[in-house]
mmCIF file of C-alpha atoms in Angstrom:
data_model
loop_
_atom_site.group_PDB
_atom_site.id
_atom_site.type_symbol
_atom_site.label_atom_id
_atom_site.label_comp_id
_atom_site.label_asym_id
_atom_site.label_seq_id
_atom_site.Cartn_x
_atom_site.Cartn_y
_atom_site.Cartn_z
ATOM 1 C CA MET A 194 90.148 -34.368 185.548
ATOM 2 C CA THR A 195 93.607 -32.992 184.785
ATOM 3 C CA ARG A 196 94.972 -35.958 182.841
ATOM 4 C CA PRO A 197 94.060 -36.241 179.136
ATOM 5 C CA VAL A 198 91.288 -38.663 178.243
ATOM 6 C CA PHE A 199 91.618 -41.416 175.647
ATOM 7 C CA ALA A 200 89.093 -43.998 174.507
ATOM 8 C CA LEU A 201 88.974 -47.062 172.321
ATOM 9 C CA LYS A 202 87.477 -45.797 169.081
ATOM 10 C CA TYR A 203 84.529 -48.194 169.093
ATOM 11 C CA LEU A 204 83.356 -46.740 172.392
ATOM 12 C CA THR A 205 83.123 -43.229 170.940
ATOM 13 C CA ARG A 206 80.625 -44.692 168.444
ATOM 14 C CA PHE A 207 78.571 -46.560 171.031
ATOM 15 C CA ARG A 208 74.892 -45.767 171.472
ATOM 16 C CA CYS A 209 72.450 -47.995 173.331
ATOM 17 C CA ILE A 210 70.083 -49.607 170.816
ATOM 18 C CA ALA A 211 67.514 -50.375 173.536
ATOM 19 C CA ASP A 212 64.607 -52.502 172.283
ATOM 20 C CA ARG A 213 66.551 -53.477 169.130
ATOM 21 C CA CYS A 214 69.168 -55.320 171.209
ATOM 22 C CA GLU A 215 69.005 -59.113 171.312
ATOM 23 C CA ASP A 216 69.732 -58.972 175.041
ATOM 24 C CA THR A 217 68.933 -56.493 177.807
ATOM 25 C CA CYS A 218 71.141 -55.104 180.544
ATOM 26 C CA CYS A 219 67.920 -54.224 182.395
ATOM 27 C CA ALA A 220 67.525 -57.759 183.743
ATOM 28 C CA GLY A 221 69.666 -60.017 185.858
ATOM 29 C CA MET A 222 71.771 -57.272 187.396
ATOM 30 C CA GLN A 223 71.378 -55.388 190.658
ATOM 31 C CA ILE A 224 71.676 -51.630 190.084
ATOM 32 C CA PRO A 225 73.075 -49.656 193.037
ATOM 33 C CA LEU A 226 71.593 -46.236 193.726
ATOM 34 C CA THR A 227 73.494 -43.286 195.122
ATOM 35 C CA THR A 228 71.718 -40.452 196.924
ATOM 36 C CA ALA A 229 71.953 -38.424 193.705
ATOM 37 C CA ASP A 230 70.423 -41.299 191.727
ATOM 38 C CA GLN A 231 67.448 -41.437 194.087
ATOM 39 C CA ALA A 232 66.968 -37.691 193.825
ATOM 40 C CA ARG A 233 66.893 -37.949 190.013
ATOM 41 C CA LEU A 234 64.284 -40.725 190.217
ATOM 42 C CA THR A 235 62.086 -38.605 192.473
ATOM 43 C CA ALA A 236 62.471 -35.561 190.222
ATOM 44 C CA ALA A 237 61.480 -37.615 187.160
ATOM 45 C CA LEU A 238 58.727 -39.787 188.623
ATOM 46 C CA GLY A 239 57.532 -37.854 191.648
ATOM 47 C CA ALA A 240 56.259 -39.914 194.571
ATOM 48 C CA ALA A 241 56.114 -42.973 192.295
ATOM 49 C CA GLY A 242 59.909 -42.964 192.213
ATOM 50 C CA HIS A 243 59.983 -44.548 195.672
ATOM 51 C CA GLU A 244 58.216 -47.628 194.283
ATOM 52 C CA HIS A 245 61.326 -48.396 192.253
ATOM 53 C CA VAL A 246 63.764 -48.162 195.160
ATOM 54 C CA THR A 247 64.652 -51.073 197.450
ATOM 55 C CA PRO A 248 66.638 -50.007 200.544
ATOM 56 C CA LEU A 249 69.703 -52.023 201.501
ATOM 57 C CA PRO A 250 70.202 -53.274 205.079
ATOM 58 C CA ALA A 251 73.506 -51.402 205.129
ATOM 59 C CA PRO A 252 75.246 -49.103 202.615
ATOM 60 C CA VAL A 253 77.477 -50.781 200.034
ATOM 61 C CA HIS A 254 80.174 -48.659 198.377
ATOM 62 C CA GLY A 255 78.277 -45.518 199.343
ATOM 63 C CA CYS A 256 74.931 -46.762 197.969
ATOM 64 C CA SER A 257 72.015 -47.206 200.362
ATOM 65 C CA ALA A 258 69.532 -48.756 197.915
ATOM 66 C CA VAL A 259 69.108 -50.624 194.620
ATOM 67 C CA LEU A 260 66.594 -50.448 191.806
ATOM 68 C CA SER A 261 63.619 -52.709 192.481
ATOM 69 C CA ARG A 262 63.277 -55.812 190.306
ATOM 70 C CA THR A 263 60.436 -58.094 189.306
ATOM 71 C CA GLU A 264 60.238 -61.744 190.332
ATOM 72 C CA THR A 265 62.022 -62.650 187.092
ATOM 73 C CA GLY A 266 64.913 -60.306 187.887
ATOM 74 C CA ALA A 267 64.023 -57.546 185.412
ATOM 75 C CA CYS A 268 64.090 -53.886 186.391
ATOM 76 C CA ARG A 269 60.591 -52.615 187.176
ATOM 77 C CA LEU A 270 61.263 -49.658 184.902
ATOM 78 C CA LEU A 271 61.597 -51.934 181.843
ATOM 79 C CA ASP A 272 58.376 -51.700 179.846
ATOM 80 C CA PRO A 273 56.796 -54.453 177.664
ATOM 81 C CA ARG A 274 58.413 -52.980 174.548
ATOM 82 C CA GLY A 275 61.894 -53.494 175.993
ATOM 83 C CA LEU A 276 62.364 -49.776 176.620
ATOM 84 C CA CYS A 277 63.331 -48.028 179.848
ATOM 85 C CA SER A 278 60.204 -46.180 180.955
ATOM 86 C CA LEU A 279 62.389 -43.715 182.865
ATOM 87 C CA VAL A 280 64.251 -42.713 179.700
ATOM 88 C CA VAL A 281 61.007 -42.533 177.723
ATOM 89 C CA ARG A 282 59.565 -40.178 180.302
ATOM 90 C CA ALA A 283 62.533 -38.048 181.353
ATOM 91 C CA GLY A 284 65.476 -38.764 179.056
ATOM 92 C CA ASP A 285 68.947 -40.220 179.640
ATOM 93 C CA ALA A 286 69.811 -37.571 182.247
ATOM 94 C CA ALA A 287 67.391 -39.205 184.702
ATOM 95 C CA LEU A 288 69.187 -42.573 184.625
ATOM 96 C CA PRO A 289 71.118 -43.826 187.661
ATOM 97 C CA ASP A 290 74.875 -43.589 187.223
ATOM 98 C CA ALA A 291 75.305 -47.360 186.837
ATOM 99 C CA CYS A 292 72.808 -47.460 183.963
ATOM 100 C CA ALA A 293 74.160 -44.344 182.264
ATOM 101 C CA LEU A 294 77.738 -45.649 182.379
ATOM 102 C CA PHE A 295 77.218 -49.243 181.238
ATOM 103 C CA PRO A 296 79.011 -50.725 179.314
ATOM 104 C CA ARG A 297 81.754 -48.150 179.819
ATOM 105 C CA THR A 298 84.720 -48.888 182.069
ATOM 106 C CA VAL A 299 87.535 -46.597 183.099
ATOM 107 C CA ALA A 300 91.231 -47.247 183.703
ATOM 108 C CA GLN A 301 94.187 -45.019 184.440
ATOM 109 C CA THR A 302 97.893 -44.630 183.955
ATOM 110 C CA PRO A 303 100.072 -41.903 185.501
ATOM 111 C CA HIS A 304 99.693 -39.877 182.299
ATOM 112 C CA ARG A 305 96.117 -40.381 181.099
ATOM 113 C CA VAL A 306 92.658 -41.767 181.741
ATOM 114 C CA GLU A 307 91.337 -44.427 179.368
ATOM 115 C CA LEU A 308 87.790 -45.405 178.554
ATOM 116 C CA ALA A 309 86.923 -48.887 177.331
ATOM 117 C CA GLY A 310 83.803 -51.022 177.445
ATOM 118 C CA SER A 311 82.446 -54.344 178.615
ATOM 119 C CA LEU A 312 81.806 -56.815 175.808
ATOM 120 C CA ALA A 313 78.905 -58.165 177.867
ATOM 121 C CA CYS A 314 76.916 -55.605 175.869
ATOM 122 C CA PRO A 315 76.130 -57.080 172.418
ATOM 123 C CA GLU A 316 76.254 -53.711 170.669
ATOM 124 C CA ALA A 317 79.605 -52.842 172.252
ATOM 125 C CA ALA A 318 80.924 -56.268 171.218
ATOM 126 C CA ARG A 319 79.798 -55.699 167.620
ATOM 127 C CA LEU A 320 81.432 -52.290 167.408
ATOM 128 C CA CYS A 321 84.638 -53.613 168.953
ATOM 129 C CA LEU A 322 84.991 -56.831 166.986
ATOM 130 C CA LEU A 323 83.593 -55.929 163.564
ATOM 131 C CA SER A 324 85.482 -52.678 162.928
ATOM 132 C CA GLU A 325 89.097 -52.784 161.786
ATOM 133 C CA ASP A 326 89.844 -49.565 163.665
ATOM 134 C CA GLY A 327 87.601 -50.272 166.660
ATOM 135 C CA THR A 328 90.400 -50.824 169.161
ATOM 136 C CA GLU A 329 92.492 -47.800 168.227
ATOM 137 C CA LEU A 330 93.167 -45.634 171.271
ATOM 138 C CA ILE A 331 92.278 -42.045 170.392
ATOM 139 C CA PRO A 332 91.938 -38.722 172.256
ATOM 140 C CA ALA A 333 88.386 -38.352 173.600
ATOM 141 C CA ASP A 334 86.137 -35.671 175.038
ATOM 142 C CA SER A 335 86.402 -35.490 178.827
ATOM 143 C CA ALA A 336 82.600 -35.200 178.853
ATOM 144 C CA LEU A 337 82.560 -38.981 178.421
ATOM 145 C CA LEU A 338 83.716 -39.198 182.052
ATOM 146 C CA ALA A 339 80.947 -36.966 183.394
ATOM 147 C CA ARG A 340 79.109 -39.730 185.290
ATOM 148 C CA PHE A 341 82.219 -41.324 186.777
ATOM 149 C CA SER A 342 83.012 -40.332 190.357
ATOM 150 C CA GLU A 343 86.340 -40.038 192.167
ATOM 151 C CA ALA A 344 85.582 -43.429 193.736
ATOM 152 C CA ASP A 345 85.928 -44.984 190.273
ATOM 153 C CA PHE A 346 89.586 -43.990 190.173
ATOM 154 C CA ALA A 347 92.011 -45.880 192.384
ATOM 155 C CA PRO A 348 94.750 -43.810 194.045
ATOM 156 C CA PRO A 349 97.847 -43.665 191.823
ATOM 157 C CA GLU A 350 100.598 -46.138 192.699
ATOM 158 C CA PRO A 351 103.746 -47.593 191.085
ATOM 159 C CA PHE A 352 101.678 -50.416 189.556
ATOM 160 C CA ASP A 353 100.102 -47.924 187.120
ATOM 161 C CA ALA A 354 103.444 -47.040 185.567
ATOM 162 C CA LEU A 355 103.796 -50.612 184.243
ATOM 163 C CA ALA A 356 100.571 -50.534 182.225
ATOM 164 C CA ASP A 357 102.103 -49.228 178.989
ATOM 165 C CA VAL A 358 105.043 -51.625 179.221
ATOM 166 C CA VAL A 359 102.756 -54.642 179.523
ATOM 167 C CA ARG A 360 100.272 -53.436 176.926
ATOM 168 C CA ASP A 361 102.946 -52.789 174.300
ATOM 169 C CA ALA A 362 104.449 -56.225 174.885
ATOM 170 C CA ALA A 363 101.041 -57.950 174.848
ATOM 171 C CA LEU A 364 99.948 -56.289 171.625
ATOM 172 C CA ALA A 365 103.241 -57.193 169.964
ATOM 173 C CA MET A 366 102.680 -60.826 170.925
ATOM 174 C CA LEU A 367 99.091 -60.823 169.701
ATOM 175 C CA ARG A 368 100.234 -59.411 166.354
ATOM 176 C CA ASP A 369 102.956 -62.035 165.881
ATOM 177 C CA ARG A 370 101.376 -63.969 163.005
ATOM 178 C CA ARG A 371 104.086 -66.599 162.974
ATOM 179 C CA TRP A 372 101.949 -68.436 165.504
ATOM 180 C CA PRO A 373 98.299 -69.565 165.472
ATOM 181 C CA ILE A 374 95.915 -67.406 167.480
ATOM 182 C CA ARG A 375 95.434 -70.084 170.147
ATOM 183 C CA THR A 376 99.207 -70.177 170.689
ATOM 184 C CA ARG A 377 99.302 -66.400 171.055
ATOM 185 C CA LEU A 378 96.434 -66.384 173.539
ATOM 186 C CA MET A 379 97.901 -69.213 175.582
ATOM 187 C CA HIS A 380 101.303 -67.517 175.579
ATOM 188 C CA LEU A 381 99.752 -64.375 177.045
ATOM 189 C CA ALA A 382 97.722 -66.346 179.569
ATOM 190 C CA ALA A 383 100.886 -68.134 180.700
ATOM 191 C CA LEU A 384 102.663 -64.783 180.991
ATOM 192 C CA GLY A 385 99.823 -63.526 183.182
ATOM 193 C CA ALA A 386 100.048 -66.608 185.385
ATOM 194 C CA ARG A 387 103.764 -66.034 185.934
ATOM 195 C CA CYS A 388 103.243 -62.344 186.763
ATOM 196 C CA ASP A 389 100.258 -62.943 189.023
ATOM 197 C CA THR A 390 102.317 -63.155 192.203
ATOM 198 C CA PHE A 391 103.744 -59.636 191.954
ATOM 199 C CA LEU A 392 101.877 -57.616 189.296
ATOM 200 C CA PHE A 393 98.744 -56.334 190.995
ATOM 201 C CA ARG A 394 97.361 -53.204 192.604
ATOM 202 C CA GLY A 395 98.587 -52.959 196.179
ATOM 203 C CA SER A 396 101.691 -55.059 195.589
ATOM 204 C CA THR A 397 104.565 -54.234 197.928
ATOM 205 C CA ASP A 398 107.164 -55.982 195.769
ATOM 206 C CA ASP A 399 109.847 -53.349 195.149
ATOM 207 C CA HIS A 400 111.372 -55.568 192.481
ATOM 208 C CA ALA A 401 108.176 -55.854 190.386
ATOM 209 C CA PRO A 402 109.570 -53.781 187.462
ATOM 210 C CA GLU A 403 112.693 -55.937 187.256
ATOM 211 C CA ARG A 404 110.707 -59.170 187.592
ATOM 212 C CA LEU A 405 108.314 -58.006 184.888
ATOM 213 C CA ARG A 406 111.218 -57.153 182.571
ATOM 214 C CA ASP A 407 112.670 -60.626 183.072
ATOM 215 C CA GLU A 408 109.321 -62.312 182.373
ATOM 216 C CA LEU A 409 108.750 -60.246 179.227
ATOM 217 C CA ASN A 410 112.251 -60.989 177.947
ATOM 218 C CA ARG A 411 111.632 -64.676 178.545
ATOM 219 C CA ALA A 412 108.232 -64.575 176.812
ATOM 220 C CA ARG A 413 109.739 -62.937 173.708
ATOM 221 C CA THR A 414 112.262 -65.698 173.085
ATOM 222 C CA GLU A 415 111.816 -68.221 170.295
ATOM 223 C CA HIS A 416 112.294 -71.007 172.817
ATOM 224 C CA ALA A 417 109.381 -69.799 174.981
ATOM 225 C CA TRP A 418 107.106 -69.436 171.972
ATOM 226 C CA ARG A 419 108.016 -72.895 170.709
ATOM 227 C CA GLU A 420 107.433 -74.371 174.161
ATOM 228 C CA THR A 421 103.894 -72.952 174.306
ATOM 229 C CA HIS A 422 103.103 -73.961 170.729
ATOM 230 C CA ASP A 423 104.415 -77.508 171.061
ATOM 231 C CA ALA A 424 102.526 -78.051 174.318
ATOM 232 C CA LEU A 425 99.280 -77.166 172.544
ATOM 233 C CA GLU A 426 100.097 -79.147 169.426
ATOM 234 C CA HIS A 427 100.882 -82.270 171.408
ATOM 235 C CA SER A 428 97.823 -82.021 173.620
ATOM 236 C CA ALA A 429 94.974 -84.330 172.727
ATOM 237 C CA GLY A 430 92.385 -81.664 173.417
ATOM 238 C CA SER A 431 89.970 -80.291 170.847
ATOM 239 C CA GLY A 432 89.674 -76.597 170.056
ATOM 240 C CA ALA A 433 86.851 -76.311 172.582
ATOM 241 C CA GLN A 434 88.987 -77.921 175.263
ATOM 242 C CA VAL A 435 91.814 -75.490 174.564
ATOM 243 C CA VAL A 436 89.393 -72.582 174.976
ATOM 244 C CA GLN A 437 88.193 -74.103 178.261
ATOM 245 C CA MET A 438 91.798 -74.450 179.417
ATOM 246 C CA LEU A 439 92.470 -70.806 178.533
ATOM 247 C CA PHE A 440 89.345 -69.714 180.396
ATOM 248 C CA SER A 441 90.322 -71.705 183.489
ATOM 249 C CA LEU A 442 93.793 -70.205 183.479
ATOM 250 C CA MET A 443 92.614 -66.617 182.986
ATOM 251 C CA THR A 444 89.853 -66.798 185.606
ATOM 252 C CA GLY A 445 92.445 -67.848 188.158
ATOM 253 C CA LEU A 446 94.322 -64.575 187.760
ATOM 254 C CA ARG A 447 93.775 -61.325 189.570
ATOM 255 C CA PRO A 448 91.533 -59.002 187.466
ATOM 256 C CA ALA A 449 94.275 -56.403 187.112
ATOM 257 C CA VAL A 450 96.649 -58.948 185.588
ATOM 258 C CA VAL A 451 94.028 -60.154 183.110
ATOM 259 C CA VAL A 452 93.298 -56.583 182.054
ATOM 260 C CA LEU A 453 96.968 -55.726 181.633
ATOM 261 C CA VAL A 454 97.860 -58.917 179.787
ATOM 262 C CA LEU A 455 94.981 -58.454 177.355
ATOM 263 C CA GLY A 456 96.236 -54.942 176.655
ATOM 264 C CA LEU A 457 93.044 -53.200 177.766
ATOM 265 C CA ALA A 458 94.176 -51.311 180.881
#
């Protein structure tokens, strides 16, 4: 990895709390296994390792199998105490890549690689939301990327160069305390909706930078802010309905646009 590595500060503090977590990532998810993952299972568990592997009918993203699960959807390696029996026996190094990486996610710009995390993990959410400095982007040890493969990094393209432009604008809007938080969130969601037709990985729109500049200039105006705010103020919906409206709008966007608009790419 030749580009410098940065991470959100909360992620550099993250450690899995295992059985002390109020939820478990060891249930409800299908864990893909690479050839290397299967070799680590065999090395740690011997012949018994095969009992925890379910072959796939055809390879998916280079993985030919998944971790076996119980009838309730829990990983068969999860013991009654809520601990991973594989880690107890052989340590973190024996974990499949998907388990070792969660909740970490990786993104890229032309100049750096960035590490963030999924807030689906309760401990990651706590560290992110309850620390004043949790979302500071800081230089990080490239060792944090050790389990990521080249397949986790999309080929560079012009889209990547817009990440900093969008993030800086989004963060400025989120920090604009003249407006209630729901107005700020809706304003960003509306911006994402307007950019959704041209701001995405694989776009062939040669005018995307100019179109993005125009949309950002529009979003910064007092008139645009007032329009968003008044629309919310005059709606008859409750706070919960506004959140539902935001969710519906954001889930209709391409993932890359959501990530960029929220300033996390």
